[in-house]
Short mmCIF file of C-alpha atoms and ligand atoms in Angstrom, two decimals:
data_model
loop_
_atom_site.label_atom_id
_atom_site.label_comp_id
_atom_site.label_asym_id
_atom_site.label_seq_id
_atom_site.Cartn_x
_atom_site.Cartn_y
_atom_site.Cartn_z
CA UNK Z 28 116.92 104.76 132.97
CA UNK Z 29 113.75 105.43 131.04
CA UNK Z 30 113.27 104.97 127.80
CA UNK Z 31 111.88 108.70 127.55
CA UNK Z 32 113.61 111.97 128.70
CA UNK Z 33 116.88 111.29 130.21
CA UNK Z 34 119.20 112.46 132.54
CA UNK Z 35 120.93 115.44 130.83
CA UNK Z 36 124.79 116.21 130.81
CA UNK Z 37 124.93 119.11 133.65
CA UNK Z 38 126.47 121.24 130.59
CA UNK Z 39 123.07 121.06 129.26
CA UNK Z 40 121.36 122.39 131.82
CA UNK Z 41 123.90 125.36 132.59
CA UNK Z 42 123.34 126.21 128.68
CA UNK Z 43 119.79 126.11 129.19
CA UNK Z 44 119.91 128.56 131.96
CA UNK Z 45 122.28 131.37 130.15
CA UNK Z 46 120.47 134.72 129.60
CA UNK Z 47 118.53 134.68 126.34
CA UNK Z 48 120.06 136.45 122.45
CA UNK Z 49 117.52 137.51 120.42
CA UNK Z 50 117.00 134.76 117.85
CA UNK Z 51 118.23 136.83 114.88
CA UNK Z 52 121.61 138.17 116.90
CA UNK Z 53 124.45 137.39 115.23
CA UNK Z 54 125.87 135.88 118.49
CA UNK Z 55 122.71 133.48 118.02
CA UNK Z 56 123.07 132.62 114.57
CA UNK Z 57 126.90 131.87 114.90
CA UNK Z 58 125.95 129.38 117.93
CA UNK Z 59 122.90 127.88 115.54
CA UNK Z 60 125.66 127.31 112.73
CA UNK Z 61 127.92 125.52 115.23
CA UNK Z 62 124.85 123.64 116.49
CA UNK Z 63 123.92 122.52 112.69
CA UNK Z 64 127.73 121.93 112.32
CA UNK Z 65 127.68 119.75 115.24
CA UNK Z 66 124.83 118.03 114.20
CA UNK Z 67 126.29 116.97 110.74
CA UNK Z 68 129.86 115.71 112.32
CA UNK Z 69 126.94 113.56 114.41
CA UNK Z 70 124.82 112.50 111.58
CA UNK Z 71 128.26 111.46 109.92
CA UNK Z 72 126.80 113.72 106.76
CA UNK Z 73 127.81 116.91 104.55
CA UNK Z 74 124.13 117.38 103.74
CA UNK Z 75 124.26 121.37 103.85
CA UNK Z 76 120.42 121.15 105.49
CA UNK Z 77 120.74 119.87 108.95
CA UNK Z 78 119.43 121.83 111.44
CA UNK Z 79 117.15 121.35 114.81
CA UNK Z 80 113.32 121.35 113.79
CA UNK Z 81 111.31 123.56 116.37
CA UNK Z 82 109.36 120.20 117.69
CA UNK Z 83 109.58 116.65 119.32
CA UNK Z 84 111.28 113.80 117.31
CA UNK Z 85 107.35 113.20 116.00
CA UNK Z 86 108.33 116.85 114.25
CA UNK Z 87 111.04 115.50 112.34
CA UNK Z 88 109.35 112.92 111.72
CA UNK Z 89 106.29 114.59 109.77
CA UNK Z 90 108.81 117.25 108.41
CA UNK Z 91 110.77 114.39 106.88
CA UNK Z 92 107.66 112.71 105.43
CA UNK Z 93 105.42 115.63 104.32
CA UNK Z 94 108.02 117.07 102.35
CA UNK Z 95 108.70 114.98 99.75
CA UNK Z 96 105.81 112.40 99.98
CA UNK Z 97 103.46 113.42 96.98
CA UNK Z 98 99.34 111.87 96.88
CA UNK Z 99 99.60 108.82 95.18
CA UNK Z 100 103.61 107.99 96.41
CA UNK Z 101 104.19 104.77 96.97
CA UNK Z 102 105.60 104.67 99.99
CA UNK Z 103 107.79 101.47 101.67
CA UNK Z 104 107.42 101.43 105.25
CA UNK Z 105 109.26 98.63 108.10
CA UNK Z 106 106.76 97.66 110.89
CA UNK Z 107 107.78 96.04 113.76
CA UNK Z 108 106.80 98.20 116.70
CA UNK Z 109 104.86 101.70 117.55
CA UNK Z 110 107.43 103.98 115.61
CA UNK Z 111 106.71 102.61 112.50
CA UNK Z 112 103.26 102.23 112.55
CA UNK Z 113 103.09 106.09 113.33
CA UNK Z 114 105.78 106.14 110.02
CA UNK Z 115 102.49 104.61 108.58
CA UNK Z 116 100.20 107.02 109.59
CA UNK Z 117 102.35 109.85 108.83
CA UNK Z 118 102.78 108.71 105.51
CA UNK Z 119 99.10 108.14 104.63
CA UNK Z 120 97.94 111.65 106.21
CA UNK Z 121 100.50 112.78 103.13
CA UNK Z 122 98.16 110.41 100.91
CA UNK Z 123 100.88 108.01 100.21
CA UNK Z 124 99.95 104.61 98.98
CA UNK Z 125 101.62 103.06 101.76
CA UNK Z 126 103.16 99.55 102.10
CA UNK Z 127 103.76 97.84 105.17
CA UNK Z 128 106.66 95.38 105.14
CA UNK Z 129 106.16 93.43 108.74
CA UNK Z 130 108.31 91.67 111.47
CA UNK Z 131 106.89 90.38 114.67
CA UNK Z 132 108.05 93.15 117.18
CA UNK Z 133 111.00 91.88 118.70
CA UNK Z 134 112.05 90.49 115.42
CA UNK Z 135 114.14 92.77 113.54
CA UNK Z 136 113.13 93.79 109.78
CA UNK Z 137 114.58 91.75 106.54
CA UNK Z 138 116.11 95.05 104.30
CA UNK Z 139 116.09 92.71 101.33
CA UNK Z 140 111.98 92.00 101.78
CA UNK Z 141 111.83 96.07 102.17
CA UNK Z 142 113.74 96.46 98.71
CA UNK Z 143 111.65 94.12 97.37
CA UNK Z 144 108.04 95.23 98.65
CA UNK Z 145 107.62 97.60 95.35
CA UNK Z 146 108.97 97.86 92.00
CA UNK Z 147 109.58 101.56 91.97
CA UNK Z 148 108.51 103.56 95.35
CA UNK Z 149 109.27 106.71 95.95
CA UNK Z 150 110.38 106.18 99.71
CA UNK Z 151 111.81 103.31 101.69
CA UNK Z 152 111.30 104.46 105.53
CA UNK Z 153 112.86 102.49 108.36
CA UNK Z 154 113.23 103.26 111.76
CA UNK Z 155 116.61 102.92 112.75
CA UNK Z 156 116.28 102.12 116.36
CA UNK Z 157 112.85 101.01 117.67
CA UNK Z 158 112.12 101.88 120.87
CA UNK Z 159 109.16 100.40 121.58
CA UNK Z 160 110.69 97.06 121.21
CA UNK Z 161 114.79 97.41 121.60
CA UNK Z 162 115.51 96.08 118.00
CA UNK Z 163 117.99 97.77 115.56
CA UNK Z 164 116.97 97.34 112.08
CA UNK Z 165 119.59 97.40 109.42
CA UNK Z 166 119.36 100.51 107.25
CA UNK Z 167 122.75 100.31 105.52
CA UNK Z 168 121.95 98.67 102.49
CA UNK Z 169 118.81 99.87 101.66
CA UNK Z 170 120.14 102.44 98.71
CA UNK Z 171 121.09 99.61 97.10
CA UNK Z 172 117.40 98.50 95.66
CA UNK Z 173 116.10 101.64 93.75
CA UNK Z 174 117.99 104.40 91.80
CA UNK Z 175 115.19 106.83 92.64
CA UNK Z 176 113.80 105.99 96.07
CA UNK Z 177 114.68 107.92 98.89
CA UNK Z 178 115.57 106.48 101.65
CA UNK Z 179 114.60 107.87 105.24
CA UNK Z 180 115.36 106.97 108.58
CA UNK Z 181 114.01 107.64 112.29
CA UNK Z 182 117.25 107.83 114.24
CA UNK Z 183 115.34 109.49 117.51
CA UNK Z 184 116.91 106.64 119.92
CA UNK Z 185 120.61 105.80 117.29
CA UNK Z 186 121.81 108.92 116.95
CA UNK Z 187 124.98 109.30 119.36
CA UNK Z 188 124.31 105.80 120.82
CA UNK Z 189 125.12 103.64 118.20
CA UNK Z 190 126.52 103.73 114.80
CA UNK Z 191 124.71 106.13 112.08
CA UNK Z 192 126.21 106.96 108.85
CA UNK Z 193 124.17 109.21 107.03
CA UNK Z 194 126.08 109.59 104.16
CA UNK Z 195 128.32 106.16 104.06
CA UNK Z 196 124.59 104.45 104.13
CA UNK Z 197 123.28 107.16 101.82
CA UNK Z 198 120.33 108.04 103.53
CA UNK Z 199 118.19 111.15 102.60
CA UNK Z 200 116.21 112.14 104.81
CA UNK Z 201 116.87 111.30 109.12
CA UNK Z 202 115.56 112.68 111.82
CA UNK Z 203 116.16 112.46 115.65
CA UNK Z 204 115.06 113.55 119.09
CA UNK Z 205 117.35 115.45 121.50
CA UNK Z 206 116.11 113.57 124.80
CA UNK Z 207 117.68 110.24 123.96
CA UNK Z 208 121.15 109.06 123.39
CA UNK Z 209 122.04 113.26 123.27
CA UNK Z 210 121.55 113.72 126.73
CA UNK Z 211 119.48 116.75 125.85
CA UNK Z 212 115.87 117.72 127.57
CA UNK Z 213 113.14 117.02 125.01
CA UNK Z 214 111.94 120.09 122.45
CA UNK Z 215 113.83 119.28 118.96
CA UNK Z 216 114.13 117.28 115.95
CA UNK Z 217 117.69 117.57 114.68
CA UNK Z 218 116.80 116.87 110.75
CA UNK Z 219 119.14 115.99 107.81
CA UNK Z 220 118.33 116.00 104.38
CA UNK Z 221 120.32 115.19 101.43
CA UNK Z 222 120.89 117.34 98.12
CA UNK Z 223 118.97 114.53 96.37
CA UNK Z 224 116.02 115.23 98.67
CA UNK Z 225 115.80 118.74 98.43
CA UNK Z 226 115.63 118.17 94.09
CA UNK Z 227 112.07 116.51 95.26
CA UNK Z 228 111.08 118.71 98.19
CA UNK Z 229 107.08 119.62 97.64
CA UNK Z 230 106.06 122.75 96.27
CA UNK Z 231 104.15 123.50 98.98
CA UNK Z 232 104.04 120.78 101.42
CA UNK Z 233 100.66 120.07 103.35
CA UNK Z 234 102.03 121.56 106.39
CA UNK Z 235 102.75 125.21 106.33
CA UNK Z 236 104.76 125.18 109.75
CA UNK Z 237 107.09 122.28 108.51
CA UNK Z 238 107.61 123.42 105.30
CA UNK Z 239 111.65 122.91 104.33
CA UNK Z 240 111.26 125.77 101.79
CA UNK Z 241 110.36 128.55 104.40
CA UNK Z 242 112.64 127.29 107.33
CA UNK Z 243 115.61 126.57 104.77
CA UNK Z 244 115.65 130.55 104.07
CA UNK Z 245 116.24 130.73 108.34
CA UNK Z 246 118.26 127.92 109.53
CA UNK Z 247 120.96 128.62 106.42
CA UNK Z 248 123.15 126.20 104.98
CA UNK Z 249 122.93 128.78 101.79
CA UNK Z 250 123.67 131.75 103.84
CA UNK Z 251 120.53 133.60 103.32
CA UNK Z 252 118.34 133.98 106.36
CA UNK Z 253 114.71 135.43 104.55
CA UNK Z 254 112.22 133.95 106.72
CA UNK Z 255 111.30 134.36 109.95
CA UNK Z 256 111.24 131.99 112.35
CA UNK Z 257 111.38 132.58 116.22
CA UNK Z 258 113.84 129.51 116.76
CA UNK Z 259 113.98 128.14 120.71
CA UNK Z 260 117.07 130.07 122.40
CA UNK Z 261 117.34 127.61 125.36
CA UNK Z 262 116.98 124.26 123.91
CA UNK Z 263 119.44 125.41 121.17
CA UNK Z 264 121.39 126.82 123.98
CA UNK Z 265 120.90 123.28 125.57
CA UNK Z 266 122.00 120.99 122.30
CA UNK Z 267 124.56 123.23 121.72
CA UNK Z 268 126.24 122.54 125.09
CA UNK Z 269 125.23 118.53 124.45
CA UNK Z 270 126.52 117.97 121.54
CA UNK Z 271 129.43 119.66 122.88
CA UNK Z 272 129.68 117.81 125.34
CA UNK Z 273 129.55 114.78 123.15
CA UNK Z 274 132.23 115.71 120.33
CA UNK Z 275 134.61 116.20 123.93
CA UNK Z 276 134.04 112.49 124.77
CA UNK Z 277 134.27 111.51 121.03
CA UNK Z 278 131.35 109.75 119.18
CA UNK Z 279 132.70 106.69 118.57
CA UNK Z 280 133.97 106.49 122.05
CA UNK Z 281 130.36 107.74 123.37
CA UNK Z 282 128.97 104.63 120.74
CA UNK Z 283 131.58 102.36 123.09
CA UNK Z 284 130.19 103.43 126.24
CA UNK Z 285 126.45 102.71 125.03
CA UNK Z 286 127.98 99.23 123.98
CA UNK Z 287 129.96 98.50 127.19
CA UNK Z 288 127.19 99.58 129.55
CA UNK Z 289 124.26 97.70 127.10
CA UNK Z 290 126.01 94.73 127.11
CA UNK Z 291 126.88 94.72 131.28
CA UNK Z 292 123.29 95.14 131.76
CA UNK Z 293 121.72 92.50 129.29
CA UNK Z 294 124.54 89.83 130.80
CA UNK Z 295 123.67 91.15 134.22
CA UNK Z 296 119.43 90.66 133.41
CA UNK Z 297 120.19 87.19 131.90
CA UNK Z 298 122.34 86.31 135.47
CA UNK Z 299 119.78 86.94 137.35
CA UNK Z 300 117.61 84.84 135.33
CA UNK Z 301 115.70 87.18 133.30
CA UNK Z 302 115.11 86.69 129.41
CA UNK Z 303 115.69 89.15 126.49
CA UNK Z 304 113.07 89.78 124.45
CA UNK Z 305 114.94 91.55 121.64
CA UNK Z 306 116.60 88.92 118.75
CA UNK Z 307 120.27 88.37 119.65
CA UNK Z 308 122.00 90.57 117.15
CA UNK Z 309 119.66 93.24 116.66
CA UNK Z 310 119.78 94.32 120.59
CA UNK Z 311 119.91 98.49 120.55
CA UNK Z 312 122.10 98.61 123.79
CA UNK Z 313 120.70 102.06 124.68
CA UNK Z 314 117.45 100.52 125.04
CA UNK Z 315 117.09 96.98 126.79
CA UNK Z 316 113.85 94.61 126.32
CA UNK Z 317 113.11 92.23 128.83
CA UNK Z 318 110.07 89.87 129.86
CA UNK Z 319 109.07 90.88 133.41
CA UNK Z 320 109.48 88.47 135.86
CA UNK Z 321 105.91 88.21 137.05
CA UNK Z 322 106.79 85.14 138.90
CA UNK Z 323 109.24 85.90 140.62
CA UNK Z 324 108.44 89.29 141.78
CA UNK Z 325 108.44 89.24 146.04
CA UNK Z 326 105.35 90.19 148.10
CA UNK Z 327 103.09 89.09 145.00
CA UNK Z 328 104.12 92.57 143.48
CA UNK Z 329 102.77 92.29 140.24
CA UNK Z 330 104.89 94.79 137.22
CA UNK Z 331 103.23 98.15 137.92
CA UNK Z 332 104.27 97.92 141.60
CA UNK Z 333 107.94 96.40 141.31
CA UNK Z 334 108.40 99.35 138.23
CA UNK Z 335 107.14 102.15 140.94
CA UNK Z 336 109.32 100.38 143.64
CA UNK Z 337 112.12 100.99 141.80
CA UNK Z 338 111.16 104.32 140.88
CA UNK Z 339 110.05 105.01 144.73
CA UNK Z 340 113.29 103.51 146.34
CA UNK Z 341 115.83 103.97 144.10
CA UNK Z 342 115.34 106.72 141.46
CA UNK Z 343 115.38 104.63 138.46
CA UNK Z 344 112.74 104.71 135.93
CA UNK Z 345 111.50 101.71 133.88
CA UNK Z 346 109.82 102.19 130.88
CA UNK Z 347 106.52 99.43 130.67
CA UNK Z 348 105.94 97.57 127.40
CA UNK Z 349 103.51 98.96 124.48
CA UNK Z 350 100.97 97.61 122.83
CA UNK Z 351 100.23 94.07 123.25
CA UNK Z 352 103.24 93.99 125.18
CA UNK Z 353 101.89 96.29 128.31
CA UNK Z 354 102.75 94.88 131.75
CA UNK Z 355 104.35 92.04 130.06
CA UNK Z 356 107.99 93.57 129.17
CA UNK Z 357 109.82 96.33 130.75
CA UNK Z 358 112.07 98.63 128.49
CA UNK Z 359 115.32 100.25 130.03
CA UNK Z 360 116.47 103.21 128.76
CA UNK Z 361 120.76 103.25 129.04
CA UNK Z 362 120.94 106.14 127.15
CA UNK Z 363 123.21 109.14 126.81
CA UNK Z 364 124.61 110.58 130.30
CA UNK Z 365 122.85 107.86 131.82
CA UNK Z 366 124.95 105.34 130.14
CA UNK Z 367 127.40 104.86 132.85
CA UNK Z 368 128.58 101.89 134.61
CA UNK Z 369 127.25 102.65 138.21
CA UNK Z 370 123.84 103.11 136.55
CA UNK Z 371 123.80 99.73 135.47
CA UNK Z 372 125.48 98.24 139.06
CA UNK Z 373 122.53 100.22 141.04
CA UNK Z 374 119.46 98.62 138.20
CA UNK Z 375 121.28 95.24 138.98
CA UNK Z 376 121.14 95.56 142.49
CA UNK Z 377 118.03 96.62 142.75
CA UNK Z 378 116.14 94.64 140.87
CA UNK Z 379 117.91 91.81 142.83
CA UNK Z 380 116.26 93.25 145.68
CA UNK Z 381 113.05 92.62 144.28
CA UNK Z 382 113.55 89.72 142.92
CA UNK Z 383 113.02 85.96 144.90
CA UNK Z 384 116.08 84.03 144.58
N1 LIG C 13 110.61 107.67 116.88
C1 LIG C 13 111.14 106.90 117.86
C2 LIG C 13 111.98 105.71 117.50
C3 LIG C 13 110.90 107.23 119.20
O1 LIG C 13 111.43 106.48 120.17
C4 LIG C 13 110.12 108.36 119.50
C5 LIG C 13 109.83 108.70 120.89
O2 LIG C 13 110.13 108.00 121.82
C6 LIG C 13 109.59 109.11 118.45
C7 LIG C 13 109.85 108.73 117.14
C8 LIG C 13 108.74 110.30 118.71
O3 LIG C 13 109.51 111.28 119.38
P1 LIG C 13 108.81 112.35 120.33
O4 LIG C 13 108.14 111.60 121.42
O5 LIG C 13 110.00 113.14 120.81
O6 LIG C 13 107.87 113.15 119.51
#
């Protein structure tokens, strides 16, 4: 129940495990097209380029931001947690003039302050989910400000847990990670970009690898395939199967789950007499904040110890808090395959165990 790499769908790792296609075999490109087709019925989008980037979620991340941030951009960016301060960072490598709009982590960001940060920027970036503190940040609206800004979102930790509408929001540019609500081992980016987005894609981005006008020409969504690119058999092989796996169950019936087994285990934490630190209404139930019970932790175990005891004893991995938060709140992952109702009974449980009365 990390907040990291999860507990793949056993689908997943059967795909994974299938003997290798070259990566320009037709058999291979038909599977990538289903895979990108997949991807867009996730993302809730039409946007012709979807596709996996080659890379972590931080590759979608700097693919998303490198190729249409311009020196001198000004760029909008939501901070309240590590995600987007490395949004921040990202941006400025791209020599953005970047502005931060701020919420206490644990605090979810005001859209209307993020409209209103700049008269006319070129990008308003949000992350969708943050994971560093459990808070969903509204993205929905945030079209709404600026004819010409694009708007981009880091859905690494929404994407098949919890409502994303890339298109109904009208979002241009969103990236996510495979090893969160997906069920899929980390290795890709699954990127979206809207036709509005490619009009202002760089003529020759700052990072060659990342570059949307090479890997365009492989991954399709125009039909031609004129550049090469030695795509990852196996992990497509893998989100192939996951997403798969996914459209089986149903998305918004996979979104349910997330909900159902979130909500069991933040009622469960506050019976046993833990608090929340996320703000009611903006908790991500894929990803649960809580304050660590230092207190009441038996044997004087202080957080390190009672997070390996439950790691050592029962399987189940807690994620520790970042930043200014370390060793003060824990952060459970609930997230894709793991996000099952027995998961939750055996955290409960066990923590109980650990717990004085
Ligand atoms: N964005 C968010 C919200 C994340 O949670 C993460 C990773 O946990 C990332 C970006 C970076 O993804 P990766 O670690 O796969 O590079």
């Amino acid at each position: 129940m990390g907040p990291g790499p999860c507990n793949p769908y056993p689908e997943v790792i059967e795909a994974m495990g299938r003997p290798l296609l070259g990566h320009l075999d037709p058999e291979f490109i038909a599977l990538l097209d289903e895979t990108n087709e997949r991807l867009r019925t996730v993302f809730r989008t039409t946007n012709p380029l979807t596709f996996p980037v080659s890379g972590t979620g931080s590759a979608g991340m700097e693919a998303a931001f490198v190729n249409v941030v311009r020196p001198g951009d000004a760029v909008v960016v939501g901070v309240n947690g590590v995600f987007g301060e490395r949004m921040c960072d990202v941006a400025q490598r791209c020599g953005a003039d970047v502005v931060r709009v701020e919420a206490e982590w644990g605090r979810a960001l005001d859209p209307q302050a993020l409209i209103d940060a700049h008269p006319s920027p070129a990008v308003i970036a949000v992350v969708h989910a943050e994971t560093s503190t459990g808070v969903r940040n509204d993205v929905a609206c945030l079209h709404t400000g600026h004819e010409d800004a694009l708007v981009l979102v880091d859905c690494v930790t929404s994407l098949g847990g919890i409502p994303v509408e890339i298109d109904g929001w009208q979002v241009d540019l969103a990236y996510s990670g495979t090893q969160k609500c997906l069920g899929v081992p980390p290795g890709l980016a699954p990127l979206t970009v809207s036709e509005r987005a490619r009009g202002r894609i760089v003529e020759r981005p700052s990072s060659w690898y990342l570059d949307l006008n090479m890997i365009a020409r492989y991954v399709g969504g125009d039909g031609a395939r004129a550049y090469h690119h030695t795509a990852p058999i196996s992990a497509i092989y893998g989100l192939h199967a996951g997403l798969g796996a996914l459209l089986d169950e149903g998305l918004e019936e996979s979104w349910a789950r997330h909900r159902s087994c979130g909500e069991a285990l933040q009622a469960g934490l506050e019976d046993l007499g833990l608090t929340l630190f996320a703000q009611e209404g903006h908790r991500l139930p894929e990803l649960t904040s809580v304050w660590v019970p230092t207190e009441r932790l038996r044997d004087g175990m202080d957080e390190a110890a009672a997070r390996r005891a439950l790691l050592e004893r029962y399987g189940i991995e807690v994620g520790g808090g970042l930043g200014a938060y370390a060793g003060r709140v824990w952060r459970i992952g609930c997230m894709g395959h793991t996000a099952r109702p027995r998961n939750v009974m055996l955290l409960l449980a066990a923590l109980e165990e650990l717990l004085e009365v």
